[in-house]
GROMACS .gro file of C-alpha atoms in nm:
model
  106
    1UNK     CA    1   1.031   3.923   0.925
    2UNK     CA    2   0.696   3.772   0.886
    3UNK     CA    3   0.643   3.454   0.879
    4UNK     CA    4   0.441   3.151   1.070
    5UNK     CA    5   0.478   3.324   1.423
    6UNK     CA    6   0.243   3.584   1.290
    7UNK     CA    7  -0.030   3.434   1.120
    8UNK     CA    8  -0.226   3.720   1.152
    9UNK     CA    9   0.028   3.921   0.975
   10UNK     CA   10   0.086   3.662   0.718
   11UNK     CA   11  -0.284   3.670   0.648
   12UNK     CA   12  -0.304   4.002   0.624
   13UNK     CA   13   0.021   4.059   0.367
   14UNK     CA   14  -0.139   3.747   0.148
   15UNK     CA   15  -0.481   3.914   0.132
   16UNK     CA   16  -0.353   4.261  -0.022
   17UNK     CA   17  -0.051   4.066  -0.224
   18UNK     CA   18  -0.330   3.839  -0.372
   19UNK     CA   19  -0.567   4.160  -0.413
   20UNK     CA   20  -0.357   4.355  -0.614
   21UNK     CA   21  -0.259   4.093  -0.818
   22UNK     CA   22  -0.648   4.048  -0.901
   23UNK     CA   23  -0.674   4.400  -0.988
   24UNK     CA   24  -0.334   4.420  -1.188
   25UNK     CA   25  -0.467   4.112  -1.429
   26UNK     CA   26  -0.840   4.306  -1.445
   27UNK     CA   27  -0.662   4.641  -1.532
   28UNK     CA   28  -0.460   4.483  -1.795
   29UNK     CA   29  -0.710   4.274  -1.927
   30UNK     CA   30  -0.939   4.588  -1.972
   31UNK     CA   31  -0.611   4.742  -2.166
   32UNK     CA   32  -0.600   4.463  -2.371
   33UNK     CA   33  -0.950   4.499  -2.492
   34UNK     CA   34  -0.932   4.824  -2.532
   35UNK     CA   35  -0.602   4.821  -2.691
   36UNK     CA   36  -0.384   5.080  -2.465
   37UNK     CA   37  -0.081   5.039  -2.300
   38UNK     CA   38  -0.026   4.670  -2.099
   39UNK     CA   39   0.097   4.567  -1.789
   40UNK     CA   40   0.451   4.434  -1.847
   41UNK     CA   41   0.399   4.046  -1.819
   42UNK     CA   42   0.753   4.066  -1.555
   43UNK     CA   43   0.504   4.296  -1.339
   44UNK     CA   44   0.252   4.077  -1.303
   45UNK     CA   45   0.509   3.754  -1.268
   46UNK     CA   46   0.661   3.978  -0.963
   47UNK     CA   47   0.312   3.987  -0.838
   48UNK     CA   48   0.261   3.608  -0.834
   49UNK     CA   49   0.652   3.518  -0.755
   50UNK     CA   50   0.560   3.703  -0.376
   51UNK     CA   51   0.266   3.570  -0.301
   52UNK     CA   52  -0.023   3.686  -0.551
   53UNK     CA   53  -0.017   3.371  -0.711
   54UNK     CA   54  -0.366   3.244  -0.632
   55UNK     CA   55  -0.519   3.557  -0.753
   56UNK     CA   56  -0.325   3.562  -1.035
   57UNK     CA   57  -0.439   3.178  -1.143
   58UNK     CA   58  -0.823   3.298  -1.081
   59UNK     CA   59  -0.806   3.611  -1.248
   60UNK     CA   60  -0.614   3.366  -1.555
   61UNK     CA   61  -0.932   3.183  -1.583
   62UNK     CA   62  -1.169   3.364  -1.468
   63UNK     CA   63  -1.089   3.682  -1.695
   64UNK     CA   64  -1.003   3.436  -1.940
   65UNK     CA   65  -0.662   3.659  -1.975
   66UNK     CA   66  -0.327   3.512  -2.056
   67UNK     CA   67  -0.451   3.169  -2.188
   68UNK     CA   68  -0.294   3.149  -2.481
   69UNK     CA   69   0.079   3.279  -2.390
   70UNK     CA   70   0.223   2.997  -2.325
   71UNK     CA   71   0.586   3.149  -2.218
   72UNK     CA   72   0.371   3.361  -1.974
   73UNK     CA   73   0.096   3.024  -1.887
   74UNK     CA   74   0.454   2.824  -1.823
   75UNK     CA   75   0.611   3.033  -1.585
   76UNK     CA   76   0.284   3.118  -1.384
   77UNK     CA   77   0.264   2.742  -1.352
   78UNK     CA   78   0.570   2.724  -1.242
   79UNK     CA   79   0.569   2.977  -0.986
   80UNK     CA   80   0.234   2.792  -0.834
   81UNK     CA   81   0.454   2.498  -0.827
   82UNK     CA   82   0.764   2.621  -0.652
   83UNK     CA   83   0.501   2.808  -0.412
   84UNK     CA   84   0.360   2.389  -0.372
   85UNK     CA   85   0.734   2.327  -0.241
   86UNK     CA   86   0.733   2.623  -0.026
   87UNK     CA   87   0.429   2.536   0.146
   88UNK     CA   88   0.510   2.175   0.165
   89UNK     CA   89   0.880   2.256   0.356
   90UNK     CA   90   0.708   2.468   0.564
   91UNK     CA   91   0.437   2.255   0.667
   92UNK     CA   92   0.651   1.903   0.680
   93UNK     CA   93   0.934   2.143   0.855
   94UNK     CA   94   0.849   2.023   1.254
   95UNK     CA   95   0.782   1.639   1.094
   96UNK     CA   96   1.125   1.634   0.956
   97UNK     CA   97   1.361   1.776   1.206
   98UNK     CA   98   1.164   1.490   1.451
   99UNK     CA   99   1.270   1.282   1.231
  100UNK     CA  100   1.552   1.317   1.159
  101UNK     CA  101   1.654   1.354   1.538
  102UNK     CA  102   1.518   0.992   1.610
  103UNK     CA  103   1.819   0.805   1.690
  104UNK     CA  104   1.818   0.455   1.600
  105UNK     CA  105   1.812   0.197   1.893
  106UNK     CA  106   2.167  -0.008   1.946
   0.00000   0.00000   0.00000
């Protein structure tokens, strides 16, 4: 599994997660305006949900795509958040478990 032992690795899976997600929000943006067939909005949830969720904020704004639906706006949100909490745990992880295994004095 990768995880925080492999930063490198890590790195590596966010930067492609995070670059297809850019690209899947371009392509379907570029549908849109041309008026072809779209990107299921689940798809490009999936995309955020592991990991793509930076690139899939930018792309939001930058491509000015997705603005408007709020359903779809909402849950993208909300996947940044719960991503917050992830990244939080994992960072106040080592901080906790010390203290939680601080005895108190007699």
């Amino acid at each position: 599994m990768i995880g925080l032992s492999h930063p490198a690795a890590l790195g590596g899976y966010l930067l492609v997660v995070n670059a297809v997600t850019y690209l899947a929000f371009l392509r379907d943006k570029r549908r849109s305006v041309a008026r072809e067939w779209r990107t299921p909005e689940k798809r490009l949830l999936t995309l955020a949900i592991i990991g793509g969720w930076p690139a899939a904020k930018l792309a939001q704004r930058r491509l000015r795509h997705k603005t408007r639906k709020q359903p779809f706006a909402f849950r993208l949100n909300m996947i940044g958040v719960a991503w917050a909490w992830v990244l939080f745990l994992l960072l106040a992880a080592p901080y906790l478990l010390f203290l939680l295994s601080i005895s108190p004095g007699p």
